[in-house]
mmCIF file of C-alpha atoms in Angstrom:
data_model
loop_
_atom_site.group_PDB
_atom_site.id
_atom_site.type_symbol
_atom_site.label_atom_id
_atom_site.label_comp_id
_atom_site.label_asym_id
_atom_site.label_seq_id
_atom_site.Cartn_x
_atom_site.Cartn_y
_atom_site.Cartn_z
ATOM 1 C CA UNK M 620 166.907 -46.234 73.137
ATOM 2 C CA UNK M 621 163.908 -48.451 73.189
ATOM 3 C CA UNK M 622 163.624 -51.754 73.972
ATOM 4 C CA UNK M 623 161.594 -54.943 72.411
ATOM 5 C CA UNK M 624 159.884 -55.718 69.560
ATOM 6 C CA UNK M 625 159.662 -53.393 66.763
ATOM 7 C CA UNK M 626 156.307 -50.894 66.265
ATOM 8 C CA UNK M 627 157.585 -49.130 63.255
ATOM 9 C CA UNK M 628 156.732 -50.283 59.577
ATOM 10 C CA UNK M 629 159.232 -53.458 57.968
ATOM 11 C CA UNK M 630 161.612 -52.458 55.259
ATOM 12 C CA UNK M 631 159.585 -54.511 52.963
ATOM 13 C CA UNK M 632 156.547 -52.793 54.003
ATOM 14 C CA UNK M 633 158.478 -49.387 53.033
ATOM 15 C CA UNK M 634 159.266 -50.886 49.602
ATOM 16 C CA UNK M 635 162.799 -51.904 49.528
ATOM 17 C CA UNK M 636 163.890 -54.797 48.108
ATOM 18 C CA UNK M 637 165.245 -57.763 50.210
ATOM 19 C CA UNK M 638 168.640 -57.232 48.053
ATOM 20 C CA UNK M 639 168.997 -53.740 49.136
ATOM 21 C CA UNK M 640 168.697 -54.647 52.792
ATOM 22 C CA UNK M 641 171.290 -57.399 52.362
ATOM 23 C CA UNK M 642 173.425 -54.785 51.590
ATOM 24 C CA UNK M 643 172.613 -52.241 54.005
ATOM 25 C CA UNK M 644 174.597 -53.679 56.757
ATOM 26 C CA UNK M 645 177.883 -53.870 54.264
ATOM 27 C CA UNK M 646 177.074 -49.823 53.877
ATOM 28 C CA UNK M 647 177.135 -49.263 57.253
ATOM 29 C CA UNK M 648 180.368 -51.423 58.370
ATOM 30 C CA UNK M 649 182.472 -48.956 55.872
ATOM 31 C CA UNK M 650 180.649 -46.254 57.053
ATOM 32 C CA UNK M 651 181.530 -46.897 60.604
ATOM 33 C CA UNK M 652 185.313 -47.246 59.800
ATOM 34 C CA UNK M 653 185.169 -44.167 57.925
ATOM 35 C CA UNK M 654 183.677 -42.458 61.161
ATOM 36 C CA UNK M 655 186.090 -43.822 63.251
ATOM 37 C CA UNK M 656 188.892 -42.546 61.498
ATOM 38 C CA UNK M 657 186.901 -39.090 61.832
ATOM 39 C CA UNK M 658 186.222 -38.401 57.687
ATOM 40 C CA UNK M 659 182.904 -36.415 57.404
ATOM 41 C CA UNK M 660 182.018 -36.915 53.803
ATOM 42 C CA UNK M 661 182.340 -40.203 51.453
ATOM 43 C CA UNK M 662 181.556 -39.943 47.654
ATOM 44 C CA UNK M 663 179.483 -42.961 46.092
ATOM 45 C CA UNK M 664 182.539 -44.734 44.145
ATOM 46 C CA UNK M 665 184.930 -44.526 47.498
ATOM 47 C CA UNK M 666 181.836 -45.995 49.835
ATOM 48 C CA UNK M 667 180.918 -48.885 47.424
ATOM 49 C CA UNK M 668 184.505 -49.546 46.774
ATOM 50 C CA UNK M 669 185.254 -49.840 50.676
ATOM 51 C CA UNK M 670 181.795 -52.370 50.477
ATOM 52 C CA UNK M 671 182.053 -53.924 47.726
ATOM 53 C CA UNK M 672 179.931 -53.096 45.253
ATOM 54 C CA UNK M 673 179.474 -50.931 42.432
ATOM 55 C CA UNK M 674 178.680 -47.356 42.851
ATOM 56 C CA UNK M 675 175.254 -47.439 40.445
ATOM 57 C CA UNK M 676 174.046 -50.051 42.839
ATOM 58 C CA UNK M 677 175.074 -48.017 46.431
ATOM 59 C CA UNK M 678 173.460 -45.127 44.970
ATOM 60 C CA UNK M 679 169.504 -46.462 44.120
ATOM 61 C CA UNK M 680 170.238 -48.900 47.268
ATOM 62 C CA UNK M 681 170.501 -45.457 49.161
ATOM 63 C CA UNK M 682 167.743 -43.653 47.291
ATOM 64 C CA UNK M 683 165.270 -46.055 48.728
ATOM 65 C CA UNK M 684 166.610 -44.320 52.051
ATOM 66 C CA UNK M 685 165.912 -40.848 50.946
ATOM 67 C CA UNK M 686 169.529 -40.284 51.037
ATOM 68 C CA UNK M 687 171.108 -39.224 47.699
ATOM 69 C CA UNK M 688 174.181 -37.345 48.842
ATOM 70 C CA UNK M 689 175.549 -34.061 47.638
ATOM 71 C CA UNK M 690 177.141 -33.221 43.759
ATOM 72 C CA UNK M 691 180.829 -32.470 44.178
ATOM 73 C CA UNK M 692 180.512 -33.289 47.953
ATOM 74 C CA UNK M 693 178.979 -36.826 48.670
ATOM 75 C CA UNK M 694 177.439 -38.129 51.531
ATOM 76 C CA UNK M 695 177.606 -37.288 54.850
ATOM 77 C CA UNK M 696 179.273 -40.153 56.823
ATOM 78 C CA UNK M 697 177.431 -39.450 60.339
ATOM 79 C CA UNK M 698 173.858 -38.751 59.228
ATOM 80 C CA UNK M 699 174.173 -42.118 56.766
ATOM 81 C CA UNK M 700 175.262 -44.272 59.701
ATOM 82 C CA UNK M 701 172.169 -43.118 61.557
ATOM 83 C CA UNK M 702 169.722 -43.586 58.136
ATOM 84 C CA UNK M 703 170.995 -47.284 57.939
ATOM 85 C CA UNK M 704 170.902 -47.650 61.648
ATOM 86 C CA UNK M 705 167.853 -46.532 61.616
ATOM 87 C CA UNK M 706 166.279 -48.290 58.846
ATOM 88 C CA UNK M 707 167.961 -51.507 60.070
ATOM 89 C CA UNK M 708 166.112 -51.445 63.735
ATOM 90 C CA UNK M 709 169.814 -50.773 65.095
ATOM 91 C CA UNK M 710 168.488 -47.607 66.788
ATOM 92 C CA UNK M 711 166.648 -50.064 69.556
ATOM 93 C CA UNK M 712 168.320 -52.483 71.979
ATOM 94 C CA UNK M 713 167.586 -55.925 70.588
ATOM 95 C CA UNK M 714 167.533 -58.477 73.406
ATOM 96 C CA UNK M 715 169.045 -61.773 72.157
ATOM 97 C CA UNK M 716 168.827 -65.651 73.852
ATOM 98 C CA UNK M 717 171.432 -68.266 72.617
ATOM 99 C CA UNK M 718 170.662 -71.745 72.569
ATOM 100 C CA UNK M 719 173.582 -74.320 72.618
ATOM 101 C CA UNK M 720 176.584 -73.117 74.834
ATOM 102 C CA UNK M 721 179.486 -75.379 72.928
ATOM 103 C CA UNK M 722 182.334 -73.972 71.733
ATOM 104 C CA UNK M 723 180.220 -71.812 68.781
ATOM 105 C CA UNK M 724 177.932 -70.971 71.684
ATOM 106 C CA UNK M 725 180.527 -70.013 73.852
ATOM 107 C CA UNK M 726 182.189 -67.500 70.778
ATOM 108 C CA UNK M 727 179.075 -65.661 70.046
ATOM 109 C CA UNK M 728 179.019 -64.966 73.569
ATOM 110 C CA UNK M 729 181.851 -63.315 73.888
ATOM 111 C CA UNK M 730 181.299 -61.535 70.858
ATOM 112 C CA UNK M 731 182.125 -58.115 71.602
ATOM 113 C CA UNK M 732 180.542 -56.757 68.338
ATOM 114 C CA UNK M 733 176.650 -57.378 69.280
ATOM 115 C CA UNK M 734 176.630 -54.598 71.909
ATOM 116 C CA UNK M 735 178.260 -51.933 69.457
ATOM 117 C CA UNK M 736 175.304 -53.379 67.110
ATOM 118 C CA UNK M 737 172.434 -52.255 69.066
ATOM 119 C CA UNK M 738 172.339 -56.785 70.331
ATOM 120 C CA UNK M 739 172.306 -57.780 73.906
ATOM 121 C CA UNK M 740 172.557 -61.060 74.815
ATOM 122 C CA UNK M 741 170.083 -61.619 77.744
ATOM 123 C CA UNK M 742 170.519 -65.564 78.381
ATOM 124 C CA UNK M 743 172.658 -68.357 77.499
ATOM 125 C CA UNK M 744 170.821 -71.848 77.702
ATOM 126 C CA UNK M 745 171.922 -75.491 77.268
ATOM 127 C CA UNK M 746 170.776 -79.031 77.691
ATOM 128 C CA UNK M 747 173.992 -80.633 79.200
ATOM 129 C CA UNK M 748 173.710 -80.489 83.039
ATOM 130 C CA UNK M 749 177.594 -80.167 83.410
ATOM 131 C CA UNK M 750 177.186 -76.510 81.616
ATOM 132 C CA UNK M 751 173.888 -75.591 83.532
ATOM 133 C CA UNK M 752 175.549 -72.641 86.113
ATOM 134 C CA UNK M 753 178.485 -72.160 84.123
ATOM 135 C CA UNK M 754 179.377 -68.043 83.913
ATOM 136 C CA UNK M 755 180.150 -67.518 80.003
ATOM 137 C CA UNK M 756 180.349 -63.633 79.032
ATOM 138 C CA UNK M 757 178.724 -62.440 82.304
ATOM 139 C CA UNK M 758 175.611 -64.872 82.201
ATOM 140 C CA UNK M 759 175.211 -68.070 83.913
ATOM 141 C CA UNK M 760 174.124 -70.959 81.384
ATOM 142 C CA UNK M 761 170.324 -71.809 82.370
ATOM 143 C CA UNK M 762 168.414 -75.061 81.342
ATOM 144 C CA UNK M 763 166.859 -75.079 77.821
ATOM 145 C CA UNK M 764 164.030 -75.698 79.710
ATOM 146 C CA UNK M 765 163.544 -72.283 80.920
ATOM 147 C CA UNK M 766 163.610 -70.684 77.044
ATOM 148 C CA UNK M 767 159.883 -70.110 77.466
ATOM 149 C CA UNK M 768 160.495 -68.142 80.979
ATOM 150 C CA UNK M 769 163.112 -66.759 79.688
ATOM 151 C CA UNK M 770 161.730 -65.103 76.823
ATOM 152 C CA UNK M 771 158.935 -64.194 78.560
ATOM 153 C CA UNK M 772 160.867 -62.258 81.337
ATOM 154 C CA UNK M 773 163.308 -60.200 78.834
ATOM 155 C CA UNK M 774 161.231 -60.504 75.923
ATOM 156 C CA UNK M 775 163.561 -61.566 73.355
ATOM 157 C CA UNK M 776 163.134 -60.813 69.716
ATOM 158 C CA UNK M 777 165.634 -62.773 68.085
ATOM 159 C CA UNK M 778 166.932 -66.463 68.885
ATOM 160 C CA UNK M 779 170.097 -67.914 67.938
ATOM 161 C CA UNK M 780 170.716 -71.715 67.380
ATOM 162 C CA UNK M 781 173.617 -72.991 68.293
ATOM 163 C CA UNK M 782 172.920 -76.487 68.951
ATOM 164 C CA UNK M 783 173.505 -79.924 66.823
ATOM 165 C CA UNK M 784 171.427 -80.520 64.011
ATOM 166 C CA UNK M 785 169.474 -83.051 65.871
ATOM 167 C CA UNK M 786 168.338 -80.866 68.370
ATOM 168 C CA UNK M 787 167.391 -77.549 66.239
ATOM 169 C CA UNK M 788 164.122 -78.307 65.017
ATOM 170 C CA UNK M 789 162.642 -78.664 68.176
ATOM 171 C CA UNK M 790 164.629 -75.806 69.800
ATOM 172 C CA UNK M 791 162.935 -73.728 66.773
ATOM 173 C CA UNK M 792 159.439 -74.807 67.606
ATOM 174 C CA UNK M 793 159.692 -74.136 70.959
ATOM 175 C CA UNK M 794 161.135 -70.514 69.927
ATOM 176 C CA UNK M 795 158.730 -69.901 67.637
ATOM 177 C CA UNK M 796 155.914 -71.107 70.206
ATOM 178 C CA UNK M 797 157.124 -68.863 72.584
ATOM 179 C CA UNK M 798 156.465 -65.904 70.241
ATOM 180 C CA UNK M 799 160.297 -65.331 68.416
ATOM 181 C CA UNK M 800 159.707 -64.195 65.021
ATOM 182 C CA UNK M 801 163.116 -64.065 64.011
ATOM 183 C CA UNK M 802 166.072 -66.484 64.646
ATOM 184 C CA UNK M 803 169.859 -67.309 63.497
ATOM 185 C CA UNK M 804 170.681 -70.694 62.826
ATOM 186 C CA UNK M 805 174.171 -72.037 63.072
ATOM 187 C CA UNK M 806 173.112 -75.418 63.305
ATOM 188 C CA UNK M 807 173.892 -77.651 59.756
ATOM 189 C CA UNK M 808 170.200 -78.295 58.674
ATOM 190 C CA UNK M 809 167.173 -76.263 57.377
ATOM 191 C CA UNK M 810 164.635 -75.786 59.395
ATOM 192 C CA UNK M 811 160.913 -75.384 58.865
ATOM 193 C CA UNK M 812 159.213 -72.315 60.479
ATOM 194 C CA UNK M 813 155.181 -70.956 60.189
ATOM 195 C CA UNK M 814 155.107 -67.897 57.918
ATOM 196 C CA UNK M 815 155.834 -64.947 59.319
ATOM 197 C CA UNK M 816 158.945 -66.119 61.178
ATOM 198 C CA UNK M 817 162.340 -64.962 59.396
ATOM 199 C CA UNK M 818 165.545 -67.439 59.185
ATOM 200 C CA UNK M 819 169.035 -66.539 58.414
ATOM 201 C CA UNK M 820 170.999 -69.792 58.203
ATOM 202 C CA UNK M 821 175.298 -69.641 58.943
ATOM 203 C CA UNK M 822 176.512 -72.615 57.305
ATOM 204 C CA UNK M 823 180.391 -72.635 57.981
ATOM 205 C CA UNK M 824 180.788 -76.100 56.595
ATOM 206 C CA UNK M 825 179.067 -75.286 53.040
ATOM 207 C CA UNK M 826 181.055 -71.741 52.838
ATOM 208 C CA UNK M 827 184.020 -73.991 53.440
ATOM 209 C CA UNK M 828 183.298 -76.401 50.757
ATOM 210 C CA UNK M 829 182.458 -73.545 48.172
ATOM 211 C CA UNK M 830 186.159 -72.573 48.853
ATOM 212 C CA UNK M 831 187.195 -76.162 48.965
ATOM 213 C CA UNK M 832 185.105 -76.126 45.014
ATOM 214 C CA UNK M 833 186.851 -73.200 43.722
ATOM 215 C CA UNK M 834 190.523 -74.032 44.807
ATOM 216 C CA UNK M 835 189.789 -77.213 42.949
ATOM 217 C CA UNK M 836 188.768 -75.401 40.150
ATOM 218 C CA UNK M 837 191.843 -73.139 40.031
ATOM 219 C CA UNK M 838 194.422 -76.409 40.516
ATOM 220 C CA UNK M 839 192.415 -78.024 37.586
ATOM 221 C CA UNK M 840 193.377 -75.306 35.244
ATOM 222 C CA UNK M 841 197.007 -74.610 36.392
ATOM 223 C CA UNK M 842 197.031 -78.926 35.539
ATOM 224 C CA UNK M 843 195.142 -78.241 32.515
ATOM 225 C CA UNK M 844 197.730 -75.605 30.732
ATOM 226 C CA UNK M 845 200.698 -77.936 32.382
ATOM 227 C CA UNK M 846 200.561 -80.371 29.366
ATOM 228 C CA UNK M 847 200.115 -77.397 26.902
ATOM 229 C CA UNK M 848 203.175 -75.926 28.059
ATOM 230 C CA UNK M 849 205.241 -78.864 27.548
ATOM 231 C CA UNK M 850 204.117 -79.852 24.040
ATOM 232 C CA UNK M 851 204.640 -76.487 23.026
ATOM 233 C CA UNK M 852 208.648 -76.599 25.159
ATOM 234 C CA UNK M 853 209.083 -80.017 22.965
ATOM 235 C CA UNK M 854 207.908 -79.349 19.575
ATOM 236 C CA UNK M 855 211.225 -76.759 20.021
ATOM 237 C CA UNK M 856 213.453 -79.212 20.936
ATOM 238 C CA UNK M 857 215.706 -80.955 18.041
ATOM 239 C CA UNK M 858 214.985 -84.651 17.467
ATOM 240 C CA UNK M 859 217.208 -87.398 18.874
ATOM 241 C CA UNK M 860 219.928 -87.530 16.487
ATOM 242 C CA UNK M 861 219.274 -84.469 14.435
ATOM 243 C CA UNK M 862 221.490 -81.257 14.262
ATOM 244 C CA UNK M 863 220.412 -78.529 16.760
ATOM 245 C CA UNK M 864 219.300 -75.643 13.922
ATOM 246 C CA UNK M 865 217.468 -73.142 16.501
ATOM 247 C CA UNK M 866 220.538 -70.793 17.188
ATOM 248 C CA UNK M 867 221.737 -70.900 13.047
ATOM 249 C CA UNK M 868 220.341 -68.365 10.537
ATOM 250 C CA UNK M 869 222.580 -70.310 7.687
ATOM 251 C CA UNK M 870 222.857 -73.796 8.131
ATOM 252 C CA UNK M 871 226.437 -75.031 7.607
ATOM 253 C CA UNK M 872 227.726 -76.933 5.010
ATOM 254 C CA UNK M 873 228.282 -80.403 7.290
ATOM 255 C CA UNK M 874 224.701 -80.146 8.491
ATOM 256 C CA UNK M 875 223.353 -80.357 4.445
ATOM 257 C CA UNK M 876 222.828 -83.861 2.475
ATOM 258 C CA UNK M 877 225.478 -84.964 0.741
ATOM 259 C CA UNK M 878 224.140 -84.320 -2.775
ATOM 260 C CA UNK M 879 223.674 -80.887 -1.718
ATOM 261 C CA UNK M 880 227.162 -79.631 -0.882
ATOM 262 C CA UNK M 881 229.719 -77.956 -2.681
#
């Protein structure tokens, strides 16, 4: 496994569309699974189902791979883990710094998943002295002052923010100056990077209020057919003082006008 930066051509380089790589790492999550249970061959419409997508889609995502599987077989489950590994730069040992050792800072830590991923966290660092010498996840919290040495000496490739809003522009200039070209942000703003430098934002708060939007939404028409409901339950009930008719076929003779009986 190699180690750093990577030497090999971008996926956008190669010609595959930014929406295809999205999806690459769904792929390769059911894929995994599926490996793990020991199956050797998937078929298009079981692998998207397991990801999410439609099966048209998977398969020209996984043409731009090469890969197009076998007719009346499928794909083979170990050699497509190790196309999107490869493609994805999970075939080299990423080394990862995180910035901002709070309680966020302190989960991705102990994130077991990054090490399966082909990410190792190299360095934790903070700006609080009370943290600075704390052991989180096998690392002792340095000073955010040392992110320059620190990137230096393990050259990290990919930065992740998990600071307060106030301090992650400056956190991301200072990454960026040091020579990251890619970098997670947890923190709740958008930040401004050079071009060439790649940003994934994690917003928990705005996925949060999307829910928050759509739960609204649903309560707003379960309120909105309540009224219907009980127009249409009242327009069947009799009228105060009138005979109840709904259960007679023939009305009887006391429930006619007077004028009308025999």
């Amino acid at each position: 496994m190699t180690t750093g930066r990577p030497s090999r051509p971008s996926s956008r380089g190669r010609g595959i569309p930014e929406a295809t790589v999205a999806r690459l790492p769904l792929y390769l999550r059911a894929l995994t699974a599926l490996s793990e249970r020991g199956v050797p061959t998937v078929s298009s419409e079981e692998l998207a189902a397991a990801a999410g997508v439609n099966s048209a889609k998977l398969r020209k995502d996984l043409s731009y791979l090469g890969s197009y599987g076998t007719r009346g077989v499928g794909y083979d489950v170990e050699y497509l883990v190790y196309q999107i590994s490869r493609e994805l730069g999970l075939t080299q040992d990423w080394p990862v710094v995180i910035i901002g050792v709070g309680n966020l800072g302190h989960a991705l830590a102990n994130y077991g998943g990054f090490a399966s991923r082909g990410f190792r966290v190299v360095a934790l660092l903070d700006a609080d002295p009370h943290r600075i010498g704390e052991r989180v996840a096998g690392l002792h919290i340095r000073h955010v002052n040392e992110l320059e040495d620190v990137v230096a000496e393990h050259n990290v490739s990919i930065g992740v923010i998990a600071t307060p809003a106030s301090a992650a522009q400056d956190v991301c200039d200072r990454l960026v100056g040091a020579g990251v070209t890619s970098i997670l942000n947890f923190a709740p703003c958008v930040l401004s990077v050079p071009e060439g430098v790649n940003v994934r934002k994690v917003d928990l708060s705005i996925e949060l209020q999307i829910l928050a939007f759509h739960e609204q939404r649903k309560a707003g028409r379960a309120a909105s057919l309540a009224p219907v409901a009980t127009a249409g339950q009242n327009l069947a009930r009799p009228l105060d003082g009138a005979p109840d008719l709904s259960r007679r076929t023939v009305p009887d003779e006391d429930d006619l006008p007077e004028a009308m009986r025999a």
